[in-house]
PDB file of C-alpha atoms and ligand atoms in Angstrom:
ATOM      1  CA  MET A 238      60.812  17.976  31.244  1.00 85.00           C
ATOM      2  CA  THR A 239      58.470  14.973  31.927  1.00 96.00           C
ATOM      3  CA  VAL A 240      57.887  14.645  35.853  1.00 98.00           C
ATOM      4  CA  SER A 241      57.880  11.151  37.057  1.00 98.00           C
ATOM      5  CA  VAL A 242      55.361  10.586  39.919  1.00 98.00           C
ATOM      6  CA  GLY A 243      55.099   7.915  42.491  1.00 98.00           C
ATOM      7  CA  ILE A 244      51.153   7.606  43.655  1.00 98.00           C
ATOM      8  CA  THR A 245      49.954   6.452  47.063  1.00 98.00           C
ATOM      9  CA  GLY A 246      46.403   5.311  48.055  1.00 97.00           C
ATOM     10  CA  ALA A 247      46.006   4.168  44.275  1.00 97.00           C
ATOM     11  CA  THR A 248      42.851   2.389  44.427  1.00 95.00           C
ATOM     12  CA  GLY A 249      41.079   4.875  46.531  1.00 95.00           C
ATOM     13  CA  ARG A 250      38.556   7.254  45.445  1.00 96.00           C
ATOM     14  CA  MET A 251      41.193   9.995  44.814  1.00 97.00           C
ATOM     15  CA  GLY A 252      44.040   7.782  43.767  1.00 97.00           C
ATOM     16  CA  ARG A 253      42.215   6.397  40.833  1.00 97.00           C
ATOM     17  CA  GLU A 254      41.405   9.943  39.778  1.00 98.00           C
ATOM     18  CA  VAL A 255      45.235  10.869  40.104  1.00 98.00           C
ATOM     19  CA  ILE A 256      46.305   8.081  38.041  1.00 98.00           C
ATOM     20  CA  ALA A 257      44.045   9.128  35.431  1.00 98.00           C
ATOM     21  CA  ALA A 258      45.227  12.899  35.537  1.00 98.00           C
ATOM     22  CA  ALA A 259      48.742  11.831  35.506  1.00 98.00           C
ATOM     23  CA  THR A 260      48.510   9.344  32.659  1.00 97.00           C
ATOM     24  CA  GLY A 261      46.614  11.991  30.711  1.00 96.00           C
ATOM     25  CA  ASP A 262      49.125  14.713  31.151  1.00 95.00           C
ATOM     26  CA  ASP A 263      51.771  15.144  28.710  1.00 95.00           C
ATOM     27  CA  ASP A 264      54.209  16.707  31.446  1.00 94.00           C
ATOM     28  CA  CYS A 265      53.845  13.507  33.639  1.00 97.00           C
ATOM     29  CA  ARG A 266      54.645   9.964  33.781  1.00 97.00           C
ATOM     30  CA  VAL A 267      53.869   7.507  36.446  1.00 98.00           C
ATOM     31  CA  ALA A 268      56.823   5.765  38.023  1.00 98.00           C
ATOM     32  CA  PHE A 269      54.765   3.582  40.330  1.00 98.00           C
ATOM     33  CA  ALA A 270      51.364   3.317  42.140  1.00 98.00           C
ATOM     34  CA  VAL A 271      50.775   1.574  45.490  1.00 98.00           C
ATOM     35  CA  ASN A 272      48.076   0.938  47.840  1.00 97.00           C
ATOM     36  CA  ARG A 273      47.873  -0.723  51.172  1.00 95.00           C
ATOM     37  CA  ASP A 274      45.911  -4.016  50.131  1.00 85.00           C
ATOM     38  CA  PRO A 275      45.813  -3.818  46.358  1.00 75.00           C
ATOM     39  CA  GLU A 276      42.202  -4.829  45.200  1.00 73.00           C
ATOM     40  CA  ASP A 277      42.954  -4.547  41.713  1.00 72.00           C
ATOM     41  CA  GLU A 278      46.110  -5.367  39.465  1.00 90.00           C
ATOM     42  CA  THR A 279      45.928  -2.358  37.431  1.00 95.00           C
ATOM     43  CA  VAL A 280      44.012   1.125  37.450  1.00 95.00           C
ATOM     44  CA  ASP A 281      44.068   2.710  33.573  1.00 95.00           C
ATOM     45  CA  GLY A 282      46.807   0.407  32.528  1.00 95.00           C
ATOM     46  CA  VAL A 283      49.098   1.130  35.723  1.00 97.00           C
ATOM     47  CA  GLU A 284      50.041  -1.524  37.710  1.00 96.00           C
ATOM     48  CA  ILE A 285      49.153  -1.403  41.468  1.00 96.00           C
ATOM     49  CA  GLU A 286      51.876  -2.524  43.763  1.00 96.00           C
ATOM     50  CA  SER A 287      51.778  -3.179  47.530  1.00 96.00           C
ATOM     51  CA  ALA A 288      52.490  -0.166  49.798  1.00 97.00           C
ATOM     52  CA  SER A 289      54.990  -2.449  51.651  1.00 96.00           C
ATOM     53  CA  GLU A 290      57.265  -2.044  48.632  1.00 97.00           C
ATOM     54  CA  PHE A 291      57.196   1.962  49.000  1.00 98.00           C
ATOM     55  CA  ASP A 292      60.495   2.443  50.236  1.00 98.00           C
ATOM     56  CA  ALA A 293      62.065  -0.046  47.567  1.00 98.00           C
ATOM     57  CA  LEU A 294      60.089   1.730  44.668  1.00 98.00           C
ATOM     58  CA  LEU A 295      61.219   5.025  45.771  1.00 98.00           C
ATOM     59  CA  ALA A 296      65.021   3.691  45.602  1.00 98.00           C
ATOM     60  CA  ASP A 297      64.427   1.799  42.386  1.00 98.00           C
ATOM     61  CA  ARG A 298      62.263   3.955  40.273  1.00 98.00           C
ATOM     62  CA  THR A 299      63.583   7.344  41.502  1.00 97.00           C
ATOM     63  CA  PRO A 300      60.232   9.417  41.014  1.00 98.00           C
ATOM     64  CA  ASP A 301      60.801  13.201  41.134  1.00 98.00           C
ATOM     65  CA  VAL A 302      57.404  13.626  43.299  1.00 98.00           C
ATOM     66  CA  VAL A 303      55.221  11.487  45.506  1.00 98.00           C
ATOM     67  CA  ILE A 304      51.511  12.199  45.171  1.00 98.00           C
ATOM     68  CA  ASP A 305      49.630  11.109  48.424  1.00 98.00           C
ATOM     69  CA  PHE A 306      45.760  10.688  48.996  1.00 98.00           C
ATOM     70  CA  THR A 307      45.683   8.108  51.805  1.00 98.00           C
ATOM     71  CA  GLY A 308      45.164   8.754  55.519  1.00 97.00           C
ATOM     72  CA  PRO A 309      46.960  10.807  58.117  1.00 97.00           C
ATOM     73  CA  GLU A 310      49.223   8.180  59.681  1.00 97.00           C
ATOM     74  CA  SER A 311      50.331   6.758  56.190  1.00 98.00           C
ATOM     75  CA  ALA A 312      50.726  10.373  54.658  1.00 98.00           C
ATOM     76  CA  LEU A 313      53.374  11.240  57.534  1.00 98.00           C
ATOM     77  CA  GLU A 314      55.251   7.814  57.065  1.00 98.00           C
ATOM     78  CA  TYR A 315      55.572   8.508  53.208  1.00 98.00           C
ATOM     79  CA  ALA A 316      56.560  12.135  53.793  1.00 98.00           C
ATOM     80  CA  SER A 317      59.479  10.831  56.116  1.00 98.00           C
ATOM     81  CA  SER A 318      60.375   8.326  53.477  1.00 98.00           C
ATOM     82  CA  CYS A 319      60.441  10.942  50.821  1.00 98.00           C
ATOM     83  CA  ALA A 320      62.478  13.210  52.990  1.00 98.00           C
ATOM     84  CA  GLU A 321      65.150  10.529  53.455  1.00 98.00           C
ATOM     85  CA  ALA A 322      64.958   9.606  49.684  1.00 98.00           C
ATOM     86  CA  GLY A 323      65.396  13.272  48.570  1.00 98.00           C
ATOM     87  CA  VAL A 324      61.932  13.013  46.591  1.00 98.00           C
ATOM     88  CA  ALA A 325      59.420  16.008  46.659  1.00 98.00           C
ATOM     89  CA  PHE A 326      56.077  15.163  48.389  1.00 98.00           C
ATOM     90  CA  VAL A 327      52.727  16.488  47.605  1.00 98.00           C
ATOM     91  CA  THR A 328      49.769  15.596  49.921  1.00 98.00           C
ATOM     92  CA  GLY A 329      45.876  16.117  49.750  1.00 97.00           C
ATOM     93  CA  THR A 330      45.310  13.884  52.757  1.00 97.00           C
ATOM     94  CA  THR A 331      43.289  15.679  55.545  1.00 94.00           C
ATOM     95  CA  SER A 332      42.776  15.199  59.292  1.00 93.00           C
ATOM     96  CA  ILE A 333      46.638  15.543  60.014  1.00 96.00           C
ATOM     97  CA  ASP A 334      46.726  17.013  63.483  1.00 96.00           C
ATOM     98  CA  ASP A 335      49.165  19.589  64.823  1.00 96.00           C
ATOM     99  CA  GLU A 336      51.713  17.248  65.791  1.00 98.00           C
ATOM    100  CA  GLY A 337      51.550  15.760  62.211  1.00 98.00           C
ATOM    101  CA  PHE A 338      51.921  18.999  60.711  1.00 98.00           C
ATOM    102  CA  ASP A 339      55.164  19.433  62.687  1.00 98.00           C
ATOM    103  CA  ARG A 340      56.322  16.091  61.071  1.00 98.00           C
ATOM    104  CA  LEU A 341      55.596  17.335  57.684  1.00 98.00           C
ATOM    105  CA  ARG A 342      57.150  20.732  58.185  1.00 98.00           C
ATOM    106  CA  ALA A 343      60.184  18.559  59.245  1.00 98.00           C
ATOM    107  CA  ALA A 344      60.145  16.857  55.989  1.00 98.00           C
ATOM    108  CA  SER A 345      60.015  20.160  54.241  1.00 98.00           C
ATOM    109  CA  GLU A 346      63.511  20.921  55.634  1.00 98.00           C
ATOM    110  CA  GLU A 347      64.887  18.262  53.422  1.00 98.00           C
ATOM    111  CA  VAL A 348      62.674  18.094  50.388  1.00 98.00           C
ATOM    112  CA  PRO A 349      59.994  20.263  48.781  1.00 98.00           C
ATOM    113  CA  VAL A 350      56.676  19.563  50.463  1.00 98.00           C
ATOM    114  CA  LEU A 351      53.165  20.890  49.348  1.00 98.00           C
ATOM    115  CA  PHE A 352      49.920  20.328  51.548  1.00 98.00           C
ATOM    116  CA  ALA A 353      46.430  21.384  50.284  1.00 96.00           C
ATOM    117  CA  PRO A 354      43.349  20.530  51.902  1.00 94.00           C
ATOM    118  CA  ASN A 355      41.616  21.032  48.340  1.00 95.00           C
ATOM    119  CA  PHE A 356      43.223  20.942  44.938  1.00 97.00           C
ATOM    120  CA  ALA A 357      40.389  22.700  43.169  1.00 97.00           C
ATOM    121  CA  ARG A 358      41.245  26.110  41.829  1.00 95.00           C
ATOM    122  CA  GLY A 359      37.837  27.434  42.632  1.00 96.00           C
ATOM    123  CA  VAL A 360      38.320  26.612  46.349  1.00 97.00           C
ATOM    124  CA  GLN A 361      41.664  28.738  46.182  1.00 93.00           C
ATOM    125  CA  ALA A 362      39.649  31.708  44.730  1.00 94.00           C
ATOM    126  CA  LEU A 363      36.942  31.240  47.685  1.00 97.00           C
ATOM    127  CA  VAL A 364      39.986  31.201  50.241  1.00 95.00           C
ATOM    128  CA  ASN A 365      41.015  34.333  48.606  1.00 92.00           C
ATOM    129  CA  VAL A 366      37.750  36.080  48.628  1.00 96.00           C
ATOM    130  CA  VAL A 367      36.147  34.996  51.980  1.00 98.00           C
ATOM    131  CA  GLY A 368      38.457  37.028  54.163  1.00 97.00           C
ATOM    132  CA  GLU A 369      37.568  40.135  52.147  1.00 97.00           C
ATOM    133  CA  ALA A 370      33.635  39.447  52.419  1.00 98.00           C
ATOM    134  CA  VAL A 371      34.030  38.893  56.131  1.00 98.00           C
ATOM    135  CA  SER A 372      36.132  41.937  56.936  1.00 98.00           C
ATOM    136  CA  SER A 373      33.698  43.899  54.818  1.00 98.00           C
ATOM    137  CA  LEU A 374      30.651  42.990  56.964  1.00 98.00           C
ATOM    138  CA  PRO A 375      31.648  43.426  60.610  1.00 97.00           C
ATOM    139  CA  GLY A 376      29.001  42.048  63.118  1.00 96.00           C
ATOM    140  CA  TYR A 377      27.286  39.826  60.704  1.00 98.00           C
ATOM    141  CA  ASP A 378      26.579  36.187  61.305  1.00 98.00           C
ATOM    142  CA  VAL A 379      28.796  33.774  59.733  1.00 98.00           C
ATOM    143  CA  GLU A 380      27.883  30.164  59.150  1.00 98.00           C
ATOM    144  CA  LEU A 381      29.752  27.396  57.277  1.00 98.00           C
ATOM    145  CA  VAL A 382      28.096  24.310  55.761  1.00 98.00           C
ATOM    146  CA  GLU A 383      29.972  21.639  54.119  1.00 98.00           C
ATOM    147  CA  THR A 384      28.688  18.528  52.156  1.00 98.00           C
ATOM    148  CA  HIS A 385      30.463  15.293  51.398  1.00 98.00           C
ATOM    149  CA  HIS A 386      29.795  11.617  50.380  1.00 97.00           C
ATOM    150  CA  ASN A 387      28.796   9.173  52.935  1.00 98.00           C
ATOM    151  CA  GLY A 388      32.480   7.543  53.135  1.00 97.00           C
ATOM    152  CA  LYS A 389      34.242  10.718  54.338  1.00 96.00           C
ATOM    153  CA  ARG A 390      35.804   9.889  57.692  1.00 95.00           C
ATOM    154  CA  ASP A 391      36.752  13.405  58.949  1.00 95.00           C
ATOM    155  CA  ALA A 392      34.532  16.207  60.060  1.00 97.00           C
ATOM    156  CA  PRO A 393      34.665  19.081  59.522  1.00 97.00           C
ATOM    157  CA  SER A 394      36.509  18.788  56.292  1.00 97.00           C
ATOM    158  CA  GLY A 395      40.102  19.968  55.758  1.00 96.00           C
ATOM    159  CA  THR A 396      38.898  22.600  53.452  1.00 97.00           C
ATOM    160  CA  ALA A 397      36.293  23.852  56.028  1.00 98.00           C
ATOM    161  CA  LYS A 398      39.219  24.158  58.505  1.00 97.00           C
ATOM    162  CA  ARG A 399      41.055  26.175  55.854  1.00 97.00           C
ATOM    163  CA  LEU A 400      38.088  28.543  55.355  1.00 98.00           C
ATOM    164  CA  LEU A 401      37.665  28.761  59.028  1.00 98.00           C
ATOM    165  CA  ALA A 402      41.075  29.811  59.608  1.00 97.00           C
ATOM    166  CA  GLU A 403      40.576  32.592  57.075  1.00 97.00           C
ATOM    167  CA  ILE A 404      37.237  33.828  58.440  1.00 98.00           C
ATOM    168  CA  GLU A 405      38.800  33.953  61.950  1.00 98.00           C
ATOM    169  CA  ALA A 406      41.827  35.931  60.683  1.00 98.00           C
ATOM    170  CA  ASN A 407      39.449  38.727  59.388  1.00 97.00           C
ATOM    171  CA  GLY A 408      36.840  39.223  62.075  1.00 97.00           C
ATOM    172  CA  GLU A 409      35.996  39.376  65.624  1.00 97.00           C
ATOM    173  CA  PHE A 410      34.754  35.925  66.479  1.00 98.00           C
ATOM    174  CA  THR A 411      34.349  34.119  69.926  1.00 98.00           C
ATOM    175  CA  GLY A 412      34.444  30.526  68.703  1.00 97.00           C
ATOM    176  CA  ARG A 413      33.121  27.717  66.569  1.00 98.00           C
ATOM    177  CA  THR A 414      29.776  25.968  67.358  1.00 98.00           C
ATOM    178  CA  HIS A 415      29.534  22.526  65.505  1.00 98.00           C
ATOM    179  CA  GLY A 416      25.924  21.878  64.830  1.00 97.00           C
ATOM    180  CA  ARG A 417      23.283  22.735  67.359  1.00 97.00           C
ATOM    181  CA  GLU A 418      20.576  20.723  69.098  1.00 97.00           C
ATOM    182  CA  GLY A 419      17.803  21.542  71.685  1.00 98.00           C
ATOM    183  CA  GLU A 420      17.791  24.823  73.342  1.00 98.00           C
ATOM    184  CA  ALA A 421      20.635  26.370  71.626  1.00 96.00           C
ATOM    185  CA  PRO A 422      20.179  30.093  70.674  1.00 96.00           C
ATOM    186  CA  ARG A 423      22.814  31.663  68.243  1.00 97.00           C
ATOM    187  CA  GLU A 424      25.441  33.388  70.474  1.00 95.00           C
ATOM    188  CA  ALA A 425      26.955  36.750  68.938  1.00 95.00           C
ATOM    189  CA  GLY A 426      30.319  36.168  67.301  1.00 97.00           C
ATOM    190  CA  GLU A 427      30.032  32.472  67.053  1.00 98.00           C
ATOM    191  CA  ILE A 428      30.610  30.709  63.816  1.00 98.00           C
ATOM    192  CA  GLY A 429      28.317  27.860  63.047  1.00 98.00           C
ATOM    193  CA  VAL A 430      29.901  24.672  61.418  1.00 98.00           C
ATOM    194  CA  HIS A 431      27.736  22.261  59.825  1.00 98.00           C
ATOM    195  CA  ALA A 432      28.963  18.964  58.188  1.00 98.00           C
ATOM    196  CA  LEU A 433      26.505  17.057  55.901  1.00 98.00           C
ATOM    197  CA  ARG A 434      27.314  13.359  54.853  1.00 98.00           C
ATOM    198  CA  ALA A 435      25.236  11.914  52.073  1.00 98.00           C
ATOM    199  CA  GLY A 436      25.580   9.649  48.884  1.00 98.00           C
ATOM    200  CA  ASP A 437      28.117  10.240  46.535  1.00 96.00           C
ATOM    201  CA  ILE A 438      28.341  14.147  46.912  1.00 97.00           C
ATOM    202  CA  THR A 439      31.982  15.008  45.964  1.00 97.00           C
ATOM    203  CA  GLY A 440      32.213  18.044  47.922  1.00 97.00           C
ATOM    204  CA  GLU A 441      30.341  21.489  48.613  1.00 98.00           C
ATOM    205  CA  HIS A 442      31.314  24.269  50.709  1.00 98.00           C
ATOM    206  CA  GLU A 443      29.053  27.387  51.520  1.00 98.00           C
ATOM    207  CA  ILE A 444      29.682  30.263  53.748  1.00 98.00           C
ATOM    208  CA  VAL A 445      26.705  32.402  54.695  1.00 98.00           C
ATOM    209  CA  ILE A 446      27.176  36.058  56.063  1.00 98.00           C
ATOM    210  CA  ALA A 447      24.022  37.498  57.216  1.00 98.00           C
ATOM    211  CA  GLY A 448      22.847  40.550  59.054  1.00 97.00           C
ATOM    212  CA  ASN A 449      21.513  43.998  58.362  1.00 93.00           C
ATOM    213  CA  HIS A 450      18.465  42.472  56.455  1.00 97.00           C
ATOM    214  CA  GLU A 451      20.695  41.027  53.814  1.00 98.00           C
ATOM    215  CA  GLU A 452      22.790  37.783  53.206  1.00 98.00           C
ATOM    216  CA  VAL A 453      25.785  36.933  51.292  1.00 98.00           C
ATOM    217  CA  ARG A 454      26.464  33.395  50.034  1.00 98.00           C
ATOM    218  CA  LEU A 455      29.760  32.126  48.737  1.00 98.00           C
ATOM    219  CA  THR A 456      29.582  28.524  47.449  1.00 98.00           C
ATOM    220  CA  HIS A 457      31.899  26.145  45.815  1.00 98.00           C
ATOM    221  CA  ARG A 458      30.766  22.875  44.419  1.00 98.00           C
ATOM    222  CA  ALA A 459      33.275  20.143  43.143  1.00 97.00           C
ATOM    223  CA  GLU A 460      31.137  18.193  40.477  1.00 96.00           C
ATOM    224  CA  ASP A 461      33.803  15.656  39.857  1.00 96.00           C
ATOM    225  CA  ARG A 462      36.863  14.416  41.828  1.00 96.00           C
ATOM    226  CA  GLY A 463      38.786  14.966  38.670  1.00 97.00           C
ATOM    227  CA  VAL A 464      39.157  18.536  39.471  1.00 97.00           C
ATOM    228  CA  PHE A 465      41.145  17.727  42.802  1.00 97.00           C
ATOM    229  CA  ALA A 466      43.331  15.373  40.786  1.00 98.00           C
ATOM    230  CA  ALA A 467      44.039  17.724  38.152  1.00 97.00           C
ATOM    231  CA  GLY A 468      45.272  20.308  40.696  1.00 97.00           C
ATOM    232  CA  ALA A 469      47.344  17.803  42.644  1.00 98.00           C
ATOM    233  CA  VAL A 470      49.203  16.827  39.277  1.00 98.00           C
ATOM    234  CA  ASP A 471      49.797  20.425  38.435  1.00 97.00           C
ATOM    235  CA  ALA A 472      51.328  20.943  42.080  1.00 98.00           C
ATOM    236  CA  ALA A 473      53.654  17.854  41.332  1.00 98.00           C
ATOM    237  CA  VAL A 474      54.806  19.303  37.915  1.00 98.00           C
ATOM    238  CA  TRP A 475      55.006  22.764  39.615  1.00 98.00           C
ATOM    239  CA  ILE A 476      57.111  21.417  42.581  1.00 98.00           C
ATOM    240  CA  ALA A 477      59.543  19.137  40.720  1.00 98.00           C
ATOM    241  CA  GLY A 478      63.004  20.573  40.994  1.00 96.00           C
ATOM    242  CA  ARG A 479      62.252  23.071  43.447  1.00 98.00           C
ATOM    243  CA  LYS A 480      64.301  23.619  46.579  1.00 98.00           C
ATOM    244  CA  ALA A 481      63.310  22.100  49.937  1.00 98.00           C
ATOM    245  CA  GLY A 482      60.735  24.054  51.746  1.00 98.00           C
ATOM    246  CA  TRP A 483      56.773  24.365  52.415  1.00 98.00           C
ATOM    247  CA  TYR A 484      54.841  25.237  49.463  1.00 98.00           C
ATOM    248  CA  ASP A 485      50.968  26.094  49.194  1.00 94.00           C
ATOM    249  CA  PHE A 486      48.657  25.219  46.311  1.00 96.00           C
ATOM    250  CA  ALA A 487      48.323  29.217  46.162  1.00 93.00           C
ATOM    251  CA  ASP A 488      51.788  29.203  45.023  1.00 93.00           C
ATOM    252  CA  VAL A 489      51.077  26.734  42.038  1.00 95.00           C
ATOM    253  CA  ILE A 490      48.293  28.762  40.584  1.00 91.00           C
ATOM    254  CA  ALA A 491      49.684  32.269  41.211  1.00 85.00           C
TER     255      ALA A 491
HETATM  256  P1  LIG B 265      39.712   6.441  50.048  1.00 89.98           P
HETATM  257  O1  LIG B 265      39.265   5.866  51.351  1.00 89.98           O
HETATM  258  O2  LIG B 265      38.693   6.233  49.038  1.00 89.98           O
HETATM  259  O3  LIG B 265      41.099   6.081  49.552  1.00 89.98           O
HETATM  260  C1  LIG B 265      42.398   6.108  50.484  1.00 89.98           C
HETATM  261  C2  LIG B 265      43.239   5.041  49.910  1.00 89.98           C
HETATM  262  O4  LIG B 265      44.300   4.841  50.623  1.00 89.98           O
HETATM  263  C3  LIG B 265      42.325   3.540  49.969  1.00 89.98           C
HETATM  264  O5  LIG B 265      42.540   2.678  48.921  1.00 89.98           O
HETATM  265  C4  LIG B 265      43.337   2.837  51.145  1.00 89.98           C
HETATM  266  O6  LIG B 265      43.311   1.602  51.185  1.00 89.98           O
HETATM  267  C5  LIG B 265      44.624   3.511  51.066  1.00 89.98           C
HETATM  268  N1  LIG B 265      45.518   3.620  52.056  1.00 89.98           N
HETATM  269  C6  LIG B 265      45.247   3.866  53.125  1.00 89.98           C
HETATM  270  N2  LIG B 265      46.745   3.529  53.828  1.00 89.98           N
HETATM  271  C7  LIG B 265      47.466   3.428  53.150  1.00 89.98           C
HETATM  272  C8  LIG B 265      48.815   3.176  53.182  1.00 89.98           C
HETATM  273  N3  LIG B 265      49.446   3.272  54.336  1.00 89.98           N
HETATM  274  N4  LIG B 265      49.542   2.922  51.837  1.00 89.98           N
HETATM  275  C9  LIG B 265      48.729   2.923  50.726  1.00 89.98           C
HETATM  276  N5  LIG B 265      47.546   3.028  50.580  1.00 89.98           N
HETATM  277  C10 LIG B 265      46.796   3.373  51.698  1.00 89.98           C
HETATM  278  O7  LIG B 265      39.740   7.981  50.422  1.00 89.98           O
HETATM  279  P2  LIG B 265      39.904   9.182  49.348  1.00 89.98           P
HETATM  280  O8  LIG B 265      38.270   9.591  49.394  1.00 89.98           O
HETATM  281  O9  LIG B 265      40.655   9.023  48.254  1.00 89.98           O
HETATM  282  O10 LIG B 265      40.409  10.323  50.336  1.00 89.98           O
HETATM  283  C11 LIG B 265      41.743  10.175  50.642  1.00 89.98           C
HETATM  284  C12 LIG B 265      42.219  11.381  51.502  1.00 89.98           C
HETATM  285  O11 LIG B 265      42.201  12.705  50.488  1.00 89.98           O
HETATM  286  C13 LIG B 265      41.148  11.815  52.636  1.00 89.98           C
HETATM  287  O12 LIG B 265      42.014  12.314  53.550  1.00 89.98           O
HETATM  288  C14 LIG B 265      40.414  12.913  51.875  1.00 89.98           C
HETATM  289  O13 LIG B 265      39.925  13.897  53.040  1.00 89.98           O
HETATM  290  C15 LIG B 265      41.499  13.544  51.052  1.00 89.98           C
HETATM  291  N6  LIG B 265      40.978  14.326  50.037  1.00 89.98           N
HETATM  292  C16 LIG B 265      41.505  15.367  49.623  1.00 89.98           C
HETATM  293  C17 LIG B 265      41.163  16.150  48.575  1.00 89.98           C
HETATM  294  C18 LIG B 265      41.942  17.379  48.185  1.00 89.98           C
HETATM  295  O14 LIG B 265      41.804  18.018  47.120  1.00 89.98           O
HETATM  296  N7  LIG B 265      43.241  17.778  49.041  1.00 89.98           N
HETATM  297  C19 LIG B 265      40.124  15.925  47.863  1.00 89.98           C
HETATM  298  C20 LIG B 265      39.546  14.698  48.118  1.00 89.98           C
HETATM  299  C21 LIG B 265      39.845  13.982  49.360  1.00 89.98           C
END
């Protein structure tokens, strides 16, 4: 079965990669692609339409799944439209707050919804192992450093938040310290979090676990945004036809 997808944020950094991944995947076809203010008429031969047409395109082209990489407000609006139209929703948009997640979960009562702050398989592997590393090294200092391109809006990254949740669930920590300046000695039990923004760096996450005259470093480095797009398209193909509910990228690659 070929899964038909609608793509939002189509002329953004990720949207372009999703179009390339979807058009290159035999299991997938692009039903439509929209952007808020379309700057290009086509991307990889796919017509870019105005986001104001989104609801009409959902009704007319009846995609199986919408793949969204936009911003937090628009992601939630698209999720609501998909819930009303009975279309599955896959989003990699980060910086969604708790209230936003409540709205996404409400949509998942009507249709399948999958959110992943990172669609790289290697990051899922990192999420899987970081908790084990932290719980094996009680009392060691833990710091997280994430590095992204200079156009990234949110900090720390959604992936960093996911990794921090995993770290906190597997050790005794007192809180997060975001950067340091001036007289700022390290307190026992804190988790240092550092966000670097420079150039066109796709995305790096490193967890440093140090103590007892030794250190462990766990690092993921995405070399190309195509890795995220391929994961999002895999998720769309996987989620099509499933029952309404809340799904995780770990389910896709299990
Ligand atoms: P970007 O700014 O390059 O692209 C966003 C695009 O969405 C832009 O073209 C913008 O015009 C468009 N847009 C904004 N509001 C819109 C709307 N209402 N309707 C249609 N289009 C709209 O950003 P990006 O680097 O592509 O990142 C987008 C999001 O994806 C961010 O939240 C980022 O953190 C996240 N991201 C997630 C992953 C992952 O694997 N989950 C990977 C990379 C980026």
